[in-house]
Steps between C-alpha positions, in 0.01 A plus 500: 500500500512758775361783285203285400441407863501869599261579215266220610492634856439855382228372267337312790508814717357704210215252448404506868522881510272534196254230607439659839564863392795536735810722487864441595601684815169416671384211718335357189825522308675318783229232484566454127874467562447246778268293279763501225760390758272217617436370150857533374654318799268197500275637774280191493801302629597740780516354850285781644231673292271619778287790376650513151165406343326803653483854361643646822880480477536623860388153616741305275773282647833686499353838400485808721339826389509854636198710605436592138492137390838508321728197531796579727618150585518175307640201690471174310812315613487119514173504306584287193497786248629383162613645169656841449457795731254710300566858401153593624631533858663822377150651489461459879634851551435522877666165576747530788564132579534221247595147605492226237785301656515122528289430192745270317291486180492880471763669285583846371589826662323778682495824296796706624282807557309306770808425709585859580 
């Protein structure tokens, strides 16, 4: 169930981190978390996927980064995300704005530590 889903997302993030020699808490770590989000929420079926196939997350639809390349905003409302909200968004430690509203096939909760 939910624990397995969280483990799968963490495993996906870990694989991307190792493959590209990236670390959490860096732009590369944010990239790994975003890729895990994409794959775990049926990214191929999203309404808008502009830029999501590139290595530069600053050009991705719904993503805004700061001067250091860290994700600070993720706005994917009305974008046909599906499945469970993945735990990997917890790793986006500089995230200030998160909008996943109006995705009727998306379920789950945002980690409580992110809503402070």
